[in-house]
mmCIF file of C-alpha atoms in Angstrom:
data_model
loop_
_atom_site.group_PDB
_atom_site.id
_atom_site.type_symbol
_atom_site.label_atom_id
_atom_site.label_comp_id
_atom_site.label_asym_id
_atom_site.label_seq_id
_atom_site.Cartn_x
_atom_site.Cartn_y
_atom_site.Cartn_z
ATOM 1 C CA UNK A 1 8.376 5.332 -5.275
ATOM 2 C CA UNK A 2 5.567 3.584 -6.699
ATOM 3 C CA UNK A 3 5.933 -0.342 -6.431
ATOM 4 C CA UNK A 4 7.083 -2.642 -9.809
ATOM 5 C CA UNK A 5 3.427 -4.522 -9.907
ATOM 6 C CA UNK A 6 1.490 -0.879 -9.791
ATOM 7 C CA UNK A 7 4.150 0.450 -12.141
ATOM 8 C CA UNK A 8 3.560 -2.656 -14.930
ATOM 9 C CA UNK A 9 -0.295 -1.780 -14.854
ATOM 10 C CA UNK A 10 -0.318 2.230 -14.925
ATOM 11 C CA UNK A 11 2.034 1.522 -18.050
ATOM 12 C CA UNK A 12 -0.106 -0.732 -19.584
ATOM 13 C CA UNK A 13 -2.925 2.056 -19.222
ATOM 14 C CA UNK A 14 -1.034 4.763 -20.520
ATOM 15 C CA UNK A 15 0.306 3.581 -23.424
ATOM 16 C CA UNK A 16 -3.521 2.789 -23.790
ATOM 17 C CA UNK A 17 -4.737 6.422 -22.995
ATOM 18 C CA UNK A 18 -1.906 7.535 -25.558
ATOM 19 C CA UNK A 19 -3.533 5.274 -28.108
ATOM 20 C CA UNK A 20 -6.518 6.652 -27.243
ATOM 21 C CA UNK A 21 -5.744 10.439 -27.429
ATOM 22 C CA UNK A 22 -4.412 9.459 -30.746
ATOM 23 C CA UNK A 23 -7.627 7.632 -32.134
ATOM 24 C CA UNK A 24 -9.882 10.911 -31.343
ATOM 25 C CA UNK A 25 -7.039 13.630 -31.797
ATOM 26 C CA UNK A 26 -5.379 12.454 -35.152
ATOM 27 C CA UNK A 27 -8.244 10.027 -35.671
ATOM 28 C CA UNK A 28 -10.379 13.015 -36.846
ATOM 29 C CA UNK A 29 -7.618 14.109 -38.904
ATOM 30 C CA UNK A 30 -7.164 10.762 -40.595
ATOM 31 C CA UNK A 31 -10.953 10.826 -40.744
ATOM 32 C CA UNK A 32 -11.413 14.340 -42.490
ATOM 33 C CA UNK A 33 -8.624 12.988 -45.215
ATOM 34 C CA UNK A 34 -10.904 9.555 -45.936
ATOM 35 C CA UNK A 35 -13.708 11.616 -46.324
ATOM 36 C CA UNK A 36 -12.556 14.305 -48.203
ATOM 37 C CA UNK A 37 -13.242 13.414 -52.060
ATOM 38 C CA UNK A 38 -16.372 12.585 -51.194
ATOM 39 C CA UNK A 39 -17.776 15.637 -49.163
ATOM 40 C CA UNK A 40 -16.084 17.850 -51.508
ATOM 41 C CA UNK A 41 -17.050 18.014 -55.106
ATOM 42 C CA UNK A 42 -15.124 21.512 -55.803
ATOM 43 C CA UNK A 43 -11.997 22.922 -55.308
ATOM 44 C CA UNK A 44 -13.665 25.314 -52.759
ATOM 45 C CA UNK A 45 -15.354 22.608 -50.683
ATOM 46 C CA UNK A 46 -12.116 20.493 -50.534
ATOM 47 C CA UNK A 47 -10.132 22.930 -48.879
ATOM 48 C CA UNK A 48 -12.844 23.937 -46.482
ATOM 49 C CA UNK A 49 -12.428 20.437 -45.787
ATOM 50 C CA UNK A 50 -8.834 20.481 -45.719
ATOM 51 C CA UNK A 51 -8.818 24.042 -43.417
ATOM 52 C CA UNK A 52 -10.346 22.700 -40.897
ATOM 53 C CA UNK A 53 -7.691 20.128 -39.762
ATOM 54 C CA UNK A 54 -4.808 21.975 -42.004
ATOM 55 C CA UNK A 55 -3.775 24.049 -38.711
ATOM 56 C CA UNK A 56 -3.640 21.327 -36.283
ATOM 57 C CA UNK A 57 -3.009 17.929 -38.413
ATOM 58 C CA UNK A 58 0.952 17.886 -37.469
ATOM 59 C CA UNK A 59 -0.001 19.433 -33.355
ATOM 60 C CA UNK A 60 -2.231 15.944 -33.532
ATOM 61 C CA UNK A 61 0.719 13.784 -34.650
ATOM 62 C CA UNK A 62 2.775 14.546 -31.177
ATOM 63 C CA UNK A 63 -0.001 11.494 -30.135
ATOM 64 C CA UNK A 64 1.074 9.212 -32.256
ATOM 65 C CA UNK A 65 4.588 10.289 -31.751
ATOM 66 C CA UNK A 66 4.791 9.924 -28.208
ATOM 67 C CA UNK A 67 2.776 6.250 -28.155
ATOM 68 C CA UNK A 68 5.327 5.085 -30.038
ATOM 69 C CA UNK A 69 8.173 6.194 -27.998
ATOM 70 C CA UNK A 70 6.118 5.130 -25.031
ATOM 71 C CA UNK A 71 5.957 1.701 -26.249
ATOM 72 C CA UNK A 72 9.612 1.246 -27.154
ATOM 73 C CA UNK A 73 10.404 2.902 -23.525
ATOM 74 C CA UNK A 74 8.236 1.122 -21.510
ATOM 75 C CA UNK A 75 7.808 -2.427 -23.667
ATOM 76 C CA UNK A 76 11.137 -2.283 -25.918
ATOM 77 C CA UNK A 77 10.849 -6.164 -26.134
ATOM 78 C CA UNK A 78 7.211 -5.652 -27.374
ATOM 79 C CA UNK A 79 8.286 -2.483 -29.890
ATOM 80 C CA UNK A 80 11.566 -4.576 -30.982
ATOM 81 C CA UNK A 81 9.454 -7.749 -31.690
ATOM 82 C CA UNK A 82 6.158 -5.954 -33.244
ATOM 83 C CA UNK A 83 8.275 -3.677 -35.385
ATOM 84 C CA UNK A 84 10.400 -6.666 -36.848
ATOM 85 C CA UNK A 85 6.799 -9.310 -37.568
ATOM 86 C CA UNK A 86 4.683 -6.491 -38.510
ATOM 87 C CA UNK A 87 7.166 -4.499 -40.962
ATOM 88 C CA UNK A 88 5.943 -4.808 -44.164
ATOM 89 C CA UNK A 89 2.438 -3.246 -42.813
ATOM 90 C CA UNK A 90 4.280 -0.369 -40.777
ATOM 91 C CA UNK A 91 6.463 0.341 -43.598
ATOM 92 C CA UNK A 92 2.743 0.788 -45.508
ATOM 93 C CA UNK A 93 2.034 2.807 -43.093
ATOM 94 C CA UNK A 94 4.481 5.081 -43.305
ATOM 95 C CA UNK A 95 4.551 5.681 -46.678
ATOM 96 C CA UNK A 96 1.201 6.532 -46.261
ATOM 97 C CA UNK A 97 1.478 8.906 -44.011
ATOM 98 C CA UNK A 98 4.280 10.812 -46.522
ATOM 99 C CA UNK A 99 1.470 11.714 -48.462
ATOM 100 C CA UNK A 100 0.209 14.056 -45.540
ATOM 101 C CA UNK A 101 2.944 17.031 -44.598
ATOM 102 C CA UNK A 102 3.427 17.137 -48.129
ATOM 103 C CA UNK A 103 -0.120 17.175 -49.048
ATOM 104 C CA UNK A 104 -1.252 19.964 -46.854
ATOM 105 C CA UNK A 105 2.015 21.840 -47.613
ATOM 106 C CA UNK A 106 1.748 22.011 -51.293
ATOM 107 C CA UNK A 107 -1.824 20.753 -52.664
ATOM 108 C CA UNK A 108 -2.375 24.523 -52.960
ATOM 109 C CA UNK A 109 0.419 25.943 -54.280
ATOM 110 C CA UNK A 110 0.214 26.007 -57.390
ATOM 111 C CA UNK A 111 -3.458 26.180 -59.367
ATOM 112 C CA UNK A 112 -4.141 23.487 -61.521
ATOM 113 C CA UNK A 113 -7.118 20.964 -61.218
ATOM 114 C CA UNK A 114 -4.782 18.053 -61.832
ATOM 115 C CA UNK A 115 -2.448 18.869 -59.479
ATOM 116 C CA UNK A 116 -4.685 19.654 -56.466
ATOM 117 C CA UNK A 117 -6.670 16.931 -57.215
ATOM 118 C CA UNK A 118 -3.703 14.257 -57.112
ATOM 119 C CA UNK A 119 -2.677 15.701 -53.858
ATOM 120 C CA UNK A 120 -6.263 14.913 -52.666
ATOM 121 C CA UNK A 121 -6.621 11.574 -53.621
ATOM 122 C CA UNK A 122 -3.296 11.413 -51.219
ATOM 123 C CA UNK A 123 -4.480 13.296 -48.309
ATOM 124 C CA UNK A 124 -6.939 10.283 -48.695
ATOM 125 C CA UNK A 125 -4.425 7.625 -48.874
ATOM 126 C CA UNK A 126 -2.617 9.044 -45.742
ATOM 127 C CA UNK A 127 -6.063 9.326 -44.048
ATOM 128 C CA UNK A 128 -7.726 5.830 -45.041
ATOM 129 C CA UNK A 129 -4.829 3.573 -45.040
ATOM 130 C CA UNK A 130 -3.566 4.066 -41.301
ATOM 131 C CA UNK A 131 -6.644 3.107 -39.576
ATOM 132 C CA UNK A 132 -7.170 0.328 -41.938
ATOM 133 C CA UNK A 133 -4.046 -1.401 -41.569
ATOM 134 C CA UNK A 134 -3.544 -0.733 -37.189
ATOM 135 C CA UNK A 135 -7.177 -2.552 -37.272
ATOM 136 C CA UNK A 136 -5.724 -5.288 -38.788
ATOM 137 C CA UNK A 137 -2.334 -5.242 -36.296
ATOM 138 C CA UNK A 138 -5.002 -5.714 -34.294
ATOM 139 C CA UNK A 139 -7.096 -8.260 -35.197
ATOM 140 C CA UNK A 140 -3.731 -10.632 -35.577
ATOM 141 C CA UNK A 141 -2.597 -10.287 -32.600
ATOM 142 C CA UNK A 142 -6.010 -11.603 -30.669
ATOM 143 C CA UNK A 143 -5.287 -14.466 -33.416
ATOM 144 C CA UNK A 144 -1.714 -14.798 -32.455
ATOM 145 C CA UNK A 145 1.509 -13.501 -34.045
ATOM 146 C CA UNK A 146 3.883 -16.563 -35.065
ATOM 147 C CA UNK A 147 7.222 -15.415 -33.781
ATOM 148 C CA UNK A 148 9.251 -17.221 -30.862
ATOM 149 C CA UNK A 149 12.577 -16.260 -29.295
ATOM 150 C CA UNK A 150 16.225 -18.082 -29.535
ATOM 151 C CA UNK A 151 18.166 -18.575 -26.359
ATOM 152 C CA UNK A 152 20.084 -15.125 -26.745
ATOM 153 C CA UNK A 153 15.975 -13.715 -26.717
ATOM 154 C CA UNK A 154 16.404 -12.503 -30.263
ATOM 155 C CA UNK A 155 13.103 -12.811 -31.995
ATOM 156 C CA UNK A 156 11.887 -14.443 -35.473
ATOM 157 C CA UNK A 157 9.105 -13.649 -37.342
ATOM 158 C CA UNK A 158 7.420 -16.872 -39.091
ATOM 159 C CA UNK A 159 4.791 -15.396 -40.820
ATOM 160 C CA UNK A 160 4.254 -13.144 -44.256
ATOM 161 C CA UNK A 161 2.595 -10.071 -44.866
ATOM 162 C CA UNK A 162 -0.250 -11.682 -46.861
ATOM 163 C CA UNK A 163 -0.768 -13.878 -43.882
ATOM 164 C CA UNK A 164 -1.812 -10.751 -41.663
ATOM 165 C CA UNK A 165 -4.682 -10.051 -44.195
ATOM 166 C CA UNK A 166 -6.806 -12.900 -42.970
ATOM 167 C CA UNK A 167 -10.198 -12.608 -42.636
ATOM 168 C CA UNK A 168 -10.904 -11.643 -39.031
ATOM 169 C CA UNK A 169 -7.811 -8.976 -39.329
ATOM 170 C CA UNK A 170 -9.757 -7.580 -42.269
ATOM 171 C CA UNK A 171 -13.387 -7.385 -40.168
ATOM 172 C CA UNK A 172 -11.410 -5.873 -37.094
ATOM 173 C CA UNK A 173 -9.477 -3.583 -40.156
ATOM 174 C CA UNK A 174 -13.043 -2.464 -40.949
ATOM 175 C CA UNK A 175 -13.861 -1.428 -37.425
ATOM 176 C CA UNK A 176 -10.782 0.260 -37.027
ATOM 177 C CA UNK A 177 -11.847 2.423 -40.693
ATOM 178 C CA UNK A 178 -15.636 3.230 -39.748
ATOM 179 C CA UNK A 179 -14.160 4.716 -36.093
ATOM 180 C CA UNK A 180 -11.996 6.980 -37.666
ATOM 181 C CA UNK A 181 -13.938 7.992 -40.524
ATOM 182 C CA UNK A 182 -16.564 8.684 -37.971
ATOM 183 C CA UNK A 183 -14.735 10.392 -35.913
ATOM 184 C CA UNK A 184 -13.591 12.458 -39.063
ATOM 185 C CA UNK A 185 -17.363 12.658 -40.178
ATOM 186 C CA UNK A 186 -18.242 14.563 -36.518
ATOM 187 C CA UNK A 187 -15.401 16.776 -36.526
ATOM 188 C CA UNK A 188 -16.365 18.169 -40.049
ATOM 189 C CA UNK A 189 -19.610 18.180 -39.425
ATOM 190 C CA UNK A 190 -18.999 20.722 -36.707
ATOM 191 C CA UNK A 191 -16.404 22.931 -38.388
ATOM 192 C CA UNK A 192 -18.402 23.318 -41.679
ATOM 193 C CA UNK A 193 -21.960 24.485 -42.775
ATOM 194 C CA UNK A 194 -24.572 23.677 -46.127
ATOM 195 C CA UNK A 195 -23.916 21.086 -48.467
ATOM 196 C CA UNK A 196 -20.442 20.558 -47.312
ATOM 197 C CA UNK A 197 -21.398 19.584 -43.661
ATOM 198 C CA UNK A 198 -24.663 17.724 -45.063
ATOM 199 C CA UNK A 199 -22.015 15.158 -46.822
ATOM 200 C CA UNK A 200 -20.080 14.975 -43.498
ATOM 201 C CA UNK A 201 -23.265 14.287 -41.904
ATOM 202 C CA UNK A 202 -24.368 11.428 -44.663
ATOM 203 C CA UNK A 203 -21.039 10.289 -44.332
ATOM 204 C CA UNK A 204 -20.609 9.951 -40.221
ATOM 205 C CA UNK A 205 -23.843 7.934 -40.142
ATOM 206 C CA UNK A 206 -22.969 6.026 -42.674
ATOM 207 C CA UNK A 207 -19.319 4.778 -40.819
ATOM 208 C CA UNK A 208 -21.400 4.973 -37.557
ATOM 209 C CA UNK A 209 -23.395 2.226 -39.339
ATOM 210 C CA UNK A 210 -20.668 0.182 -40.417
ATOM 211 C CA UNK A 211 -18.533 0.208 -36.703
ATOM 212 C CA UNK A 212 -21.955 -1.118 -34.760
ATOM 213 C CA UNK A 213 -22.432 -3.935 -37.395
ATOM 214 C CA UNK A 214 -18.537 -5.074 -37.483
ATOM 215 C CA UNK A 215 -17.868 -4.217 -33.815
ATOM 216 C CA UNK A 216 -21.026 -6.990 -33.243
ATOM 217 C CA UNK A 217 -19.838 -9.330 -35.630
ATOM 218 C CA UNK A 218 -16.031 -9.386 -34.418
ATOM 219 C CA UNK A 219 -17.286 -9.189 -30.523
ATOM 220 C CA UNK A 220 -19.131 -12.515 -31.853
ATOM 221 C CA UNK A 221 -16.215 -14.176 -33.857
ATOM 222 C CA UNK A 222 -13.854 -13.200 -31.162
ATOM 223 C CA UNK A 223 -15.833 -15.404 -28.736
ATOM 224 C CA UNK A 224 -14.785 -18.966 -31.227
ATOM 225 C CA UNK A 225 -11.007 -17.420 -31.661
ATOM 226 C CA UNK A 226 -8.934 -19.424 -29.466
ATOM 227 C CA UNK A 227 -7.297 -17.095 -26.946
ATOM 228 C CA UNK A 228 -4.541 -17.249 -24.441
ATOM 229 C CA UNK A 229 -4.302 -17.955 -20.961
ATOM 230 C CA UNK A 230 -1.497 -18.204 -18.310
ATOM 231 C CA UNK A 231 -0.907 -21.588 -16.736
ATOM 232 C CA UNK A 232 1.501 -21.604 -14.506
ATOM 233 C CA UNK A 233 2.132 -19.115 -11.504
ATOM 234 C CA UNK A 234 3.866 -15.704 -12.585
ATOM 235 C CA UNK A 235 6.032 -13.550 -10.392
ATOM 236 C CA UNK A 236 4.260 -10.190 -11.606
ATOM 237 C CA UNK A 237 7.058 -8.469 -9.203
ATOM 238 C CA UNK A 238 9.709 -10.043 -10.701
ATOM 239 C CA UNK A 239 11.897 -8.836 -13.337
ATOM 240 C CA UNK A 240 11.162 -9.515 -16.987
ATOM 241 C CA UNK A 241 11.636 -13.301 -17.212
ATOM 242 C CA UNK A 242 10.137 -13.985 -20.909
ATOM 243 C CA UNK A 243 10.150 -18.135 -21.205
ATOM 244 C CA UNK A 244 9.555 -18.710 -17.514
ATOM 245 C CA UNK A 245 5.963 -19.009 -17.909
ATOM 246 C CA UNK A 246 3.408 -21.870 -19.354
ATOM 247 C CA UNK A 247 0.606 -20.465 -22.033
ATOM 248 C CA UNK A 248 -1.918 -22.250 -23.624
ATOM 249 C CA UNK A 249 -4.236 -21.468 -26.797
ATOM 250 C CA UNK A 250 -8.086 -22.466 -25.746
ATOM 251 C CA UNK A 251 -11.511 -21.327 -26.824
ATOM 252 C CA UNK A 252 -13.111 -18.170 -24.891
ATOM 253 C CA UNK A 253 -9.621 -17.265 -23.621
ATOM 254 C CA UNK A 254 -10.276 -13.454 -24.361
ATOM 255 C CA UNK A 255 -13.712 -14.329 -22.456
ATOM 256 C CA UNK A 256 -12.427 -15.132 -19.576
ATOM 257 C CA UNK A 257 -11.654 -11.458 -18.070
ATOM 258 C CA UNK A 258 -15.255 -10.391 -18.433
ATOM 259 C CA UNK A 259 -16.599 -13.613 -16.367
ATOM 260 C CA UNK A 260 -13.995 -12.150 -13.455
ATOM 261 C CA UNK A 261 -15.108 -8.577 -13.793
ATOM 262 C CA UNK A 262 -18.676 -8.635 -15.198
ATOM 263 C CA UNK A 263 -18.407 -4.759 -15.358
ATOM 264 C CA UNK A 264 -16.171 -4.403 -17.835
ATOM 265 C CA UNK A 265 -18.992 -5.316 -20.143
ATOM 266 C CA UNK A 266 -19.194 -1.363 -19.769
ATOM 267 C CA UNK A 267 -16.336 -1.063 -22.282
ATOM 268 C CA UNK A 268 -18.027 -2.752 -25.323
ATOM 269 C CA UNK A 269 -21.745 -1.463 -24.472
ATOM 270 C CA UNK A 270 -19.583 2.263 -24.559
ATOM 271 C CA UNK A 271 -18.254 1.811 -28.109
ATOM 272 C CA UNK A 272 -21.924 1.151 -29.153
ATOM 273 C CA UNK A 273 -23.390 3.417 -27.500
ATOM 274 C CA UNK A 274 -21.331 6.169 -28.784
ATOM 275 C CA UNK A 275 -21.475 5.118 -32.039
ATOM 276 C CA UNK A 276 -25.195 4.811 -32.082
ATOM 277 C CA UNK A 277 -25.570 8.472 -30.015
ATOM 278 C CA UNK A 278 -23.389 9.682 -32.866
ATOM 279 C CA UNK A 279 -25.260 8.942 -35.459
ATOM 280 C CA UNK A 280 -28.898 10.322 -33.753
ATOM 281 C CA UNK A 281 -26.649 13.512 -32.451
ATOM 282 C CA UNK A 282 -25.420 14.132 -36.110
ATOM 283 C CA UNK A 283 -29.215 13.663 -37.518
ATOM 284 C CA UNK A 284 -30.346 16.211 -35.091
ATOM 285 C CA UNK A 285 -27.390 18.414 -36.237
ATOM 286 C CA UNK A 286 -26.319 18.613 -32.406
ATOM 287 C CA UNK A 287 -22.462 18.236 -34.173
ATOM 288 C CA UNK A 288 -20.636 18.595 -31.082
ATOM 289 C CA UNK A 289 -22.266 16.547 -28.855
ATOM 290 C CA UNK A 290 -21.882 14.012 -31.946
ATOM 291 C CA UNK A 291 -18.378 14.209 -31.435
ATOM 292 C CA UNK A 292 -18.019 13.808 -27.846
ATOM 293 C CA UNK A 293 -20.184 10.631 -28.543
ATOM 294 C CA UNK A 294 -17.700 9.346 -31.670
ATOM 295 C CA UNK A 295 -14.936 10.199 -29.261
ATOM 296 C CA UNK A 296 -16.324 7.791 -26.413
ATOM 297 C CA UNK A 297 -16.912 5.086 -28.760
ATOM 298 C CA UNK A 298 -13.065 5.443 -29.787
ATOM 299 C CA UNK A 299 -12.578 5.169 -25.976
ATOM 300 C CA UNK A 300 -14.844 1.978 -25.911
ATOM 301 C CA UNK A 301 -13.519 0.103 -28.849
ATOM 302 C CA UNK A 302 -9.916 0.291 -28.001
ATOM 303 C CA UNK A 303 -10.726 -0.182 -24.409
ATOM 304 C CA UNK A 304 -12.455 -3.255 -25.449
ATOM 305 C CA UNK A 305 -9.560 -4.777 -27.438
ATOM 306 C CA UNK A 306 -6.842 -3.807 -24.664
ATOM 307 C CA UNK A 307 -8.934 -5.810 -21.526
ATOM 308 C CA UNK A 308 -9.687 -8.830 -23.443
ATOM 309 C CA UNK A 309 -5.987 -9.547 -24.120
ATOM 310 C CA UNK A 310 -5.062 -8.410 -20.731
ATOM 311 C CA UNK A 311 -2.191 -9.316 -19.623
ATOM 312 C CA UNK A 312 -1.089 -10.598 -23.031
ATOM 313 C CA UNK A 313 0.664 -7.718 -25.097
ATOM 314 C CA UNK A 314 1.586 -9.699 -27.963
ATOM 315 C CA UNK A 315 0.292 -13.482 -28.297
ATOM 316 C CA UNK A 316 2.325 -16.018 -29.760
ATOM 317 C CA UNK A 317 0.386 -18.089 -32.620
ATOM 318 C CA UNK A 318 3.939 -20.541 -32.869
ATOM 319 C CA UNK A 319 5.443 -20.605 -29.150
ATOM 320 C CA UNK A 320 2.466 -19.655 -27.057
ATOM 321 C CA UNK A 321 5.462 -19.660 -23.821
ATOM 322 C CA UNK A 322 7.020 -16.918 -25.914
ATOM 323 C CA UNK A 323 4.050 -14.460 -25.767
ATOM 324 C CA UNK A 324 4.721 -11.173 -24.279
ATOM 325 C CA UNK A 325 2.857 -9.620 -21.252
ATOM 326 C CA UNK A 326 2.384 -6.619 -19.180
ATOM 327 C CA UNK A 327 4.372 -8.917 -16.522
ATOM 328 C CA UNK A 328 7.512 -9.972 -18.400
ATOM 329 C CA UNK A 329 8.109 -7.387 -21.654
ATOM 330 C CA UNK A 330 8.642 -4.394 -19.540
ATOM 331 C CA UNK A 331 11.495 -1.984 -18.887
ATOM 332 C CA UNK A 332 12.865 -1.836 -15.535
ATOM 333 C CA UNK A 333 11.535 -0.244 -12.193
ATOM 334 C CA UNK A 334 13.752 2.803 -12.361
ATOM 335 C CA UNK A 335 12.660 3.448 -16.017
ATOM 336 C CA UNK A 336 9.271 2.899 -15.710
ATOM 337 C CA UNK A 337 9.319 5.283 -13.121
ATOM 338 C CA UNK A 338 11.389 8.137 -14.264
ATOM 339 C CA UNK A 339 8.936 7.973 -17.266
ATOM 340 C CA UNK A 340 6.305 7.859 -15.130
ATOM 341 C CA UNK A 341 6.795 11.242 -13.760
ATOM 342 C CA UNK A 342 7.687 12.462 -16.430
ATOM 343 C CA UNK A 343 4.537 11.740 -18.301
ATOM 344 C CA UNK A 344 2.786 13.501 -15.238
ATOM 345 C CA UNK A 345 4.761 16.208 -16.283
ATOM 346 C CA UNK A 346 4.843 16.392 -20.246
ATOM 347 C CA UNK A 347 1.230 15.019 -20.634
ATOM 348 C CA UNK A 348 -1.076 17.765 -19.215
ATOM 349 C CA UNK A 349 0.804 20.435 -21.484
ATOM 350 C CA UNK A 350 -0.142 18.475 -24.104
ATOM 351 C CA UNK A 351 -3.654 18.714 -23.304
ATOM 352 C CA UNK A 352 -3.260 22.733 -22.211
ATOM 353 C CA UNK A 353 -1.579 23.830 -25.837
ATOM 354 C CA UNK A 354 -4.053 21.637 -27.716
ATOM 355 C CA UNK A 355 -7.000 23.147 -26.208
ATOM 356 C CA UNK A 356 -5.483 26.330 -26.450
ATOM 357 C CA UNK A 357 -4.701 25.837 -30.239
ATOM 358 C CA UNK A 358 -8.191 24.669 -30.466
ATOM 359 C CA UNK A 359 -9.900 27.268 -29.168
ATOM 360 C CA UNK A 360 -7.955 29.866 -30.489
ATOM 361 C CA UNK A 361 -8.918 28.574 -33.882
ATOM 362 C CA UNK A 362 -12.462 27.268 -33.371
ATOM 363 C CA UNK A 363 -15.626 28.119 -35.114
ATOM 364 C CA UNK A 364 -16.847 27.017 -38.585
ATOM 365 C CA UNK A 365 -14.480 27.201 -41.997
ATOM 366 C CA UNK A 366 -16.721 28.465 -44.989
ATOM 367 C CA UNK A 367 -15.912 29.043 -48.679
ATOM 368 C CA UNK A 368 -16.662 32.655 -47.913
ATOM 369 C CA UNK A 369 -13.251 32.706 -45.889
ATOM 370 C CA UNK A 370 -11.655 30.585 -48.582
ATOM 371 C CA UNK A 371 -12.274 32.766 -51.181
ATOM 372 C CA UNK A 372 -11.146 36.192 -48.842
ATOM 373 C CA UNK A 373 -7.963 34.227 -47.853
ATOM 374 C CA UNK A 374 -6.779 32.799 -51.515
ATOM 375 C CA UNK A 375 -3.274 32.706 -50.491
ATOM 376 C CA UNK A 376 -3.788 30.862 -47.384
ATOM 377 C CA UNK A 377 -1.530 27.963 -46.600
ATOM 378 C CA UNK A 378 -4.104 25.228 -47.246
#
């Protein structure tokens, strides 16, 4: 059996690979929905847009899905406490996303302008809103979260929604929108032809754009947030100990990781990279290549995000001692491991039925198809 310690950090990398797979796999889902009043200016051209995620939008979701049971498995203090501070904004969330199984189920149904175009004005709701508001989970907690524990470890919540819209949350909000709608813009680009996939093209660059300017600007501001550092010596063997540790809030905290390990300077020079490739690949019409470049940039911004905080979790803005870690919020040794193999298990037939379902259905969605296939689900 693998030890506690090694345990703690492969769980602290999966639930980032799950975060991950659901950035590029639902990501381009989200992205297709932000993008699609604007790519299509017919009924025709919308559900071109709309076929070519229709059949694999909810086969997608099992990412999202299974990061969030992986976080209340393998960090339940971390799920209980985020869940409870940041529930205004996931219960945004949510409501967004209602606007998607229903949307793709029955924007077609019936034929009437007003009615289709209602639904897609949702599909773009449950595609823009998402991205928008996890960017901003994330830009508050390199801020801090103000919450601190009582002695029975039951956690309270200081702040207010309108306090998470602060300006850096919004910025890191922004970077969070332009890599999905990118990653959207690729994917669309690829599946679609003419005027439809010369909007997704305009429309990729154009979020490409936006994610290398705010990605610079909050890699810059992030560098005068004060950050979090661990003061005291940890038992990273131990058992989850939450208070038994001294934090404090200084400048360049979130620094400090790249100064140990200069090459994880990789990580941010990846997200531009891919973003910029992106936007050349999709100019040169070389779509799929343009995604696998949108897709590493995904991989590079969150990357980024997750090893600056490491091995903070969840920072605390009003009891920095309460702030959770990869050290001291995690489920036991016996859980983490059964999940463990589990995931080595359950993850790879993820992969294997996704490809399949990809393949299966790959290869470009026209309006010559739409119009053979009226009655088709989407």
């Amino acid at each position: 059996m693998l030890d506690y310690v090694t345990l703690k950090i492969i769980w602290w990398a999966l639930v980032g690979v799950l975060l991950i797979g659901f950035a590029i796999m639902d990501g381009h889902d989200m992205g297709v929905g932000t993008l699609l009043p604007f790519v299509g200016r017919t009924d025709l051209e919308r559900r071109v847009a709309i076929n070519t995620v229709g059949p694999h939008w909810d086969g997608n979701q099992v990412w999202f899905i299974t990061a969030g049971g992986a976080l209340f498995a393998a960090w339940p203090v971390v799920y209980a406490t985020a869940f409870s501070g940041f529930y205004w904004a996931m219960i945004l969330v949510l409501w967004a996303l209602f606007f998607r199984p229903v949307g793709f189920d029955y924007r077609s149904k019936i034929h009437n302008a007003k009615w289709r175009s209602t639904w897609d004005w949702g599909l773009f709701i449950g595609g823009a809103v998402p991205p928008l508001v996890f960017g901003i989970a994330f830009g508050n907690l390199l801020q801090g979260v103000p919450f601190h524990f009582n002695d029975m470890l039951v956690s309270t919540y200081t702040g207010s929604f309108w306090q998470l819209l602060n300006p850096f949350a919004l910025l890191t909000g922004v970077v969070s929108s332009a890599m999905i709608t990118l990653q959207g813009g690729t994917y669309l680009a690829h599946r679609t032809e003419g005027v439809i996939q010369s909007r997704a093209i305009k429309g990729g660059v154009g979020a490409a754009l936006v994610l290398l300017c705010t990605f610079v600007i909050a890699g810059v501001w992030l560098q005068s947030i004060d950050g979090y550092r661990i003061t005291s010596v940890v038992d990273i063997a131990g058992l989850p100990d939450i208070l038994n540790k001294t934090v404090v809030h200084e400048a360049g905290a979130w620094m400090a990781n790249y100064g140990h390990y200069p090459a994880l300077w990789l990580l941010p020079a990846l997200g531009l990279a891919g973003a910029a490739g992106a936007a050349l690949l999709l100019l040169m019409r070389r779509t799929l290549a343009a995604f696998v470049a949108s897709s590493l940039a995904v991989i590079g911004v969150i990357s980024t995000a997750g090893v600056s905080m490491f091995p903070f979790v969840m920072p605390s803005s009003t009891v920095p001692a309460a702030s959770l870690t990869v050290w001291d919020s995690v489920s036991s040794h016996l859980s983490l491991a059964i999940m463990f193999w589990a995931t080595l298990i359950f993850m790879p037939l993820i992969v294997i039925y996704t490809s399949w379902a990809y393949r299966v259905m790959r290869g470009k969605v026209t309006v010559a198809q739409i119009k053979a296939n009226e009655h088709s689900a989407y």
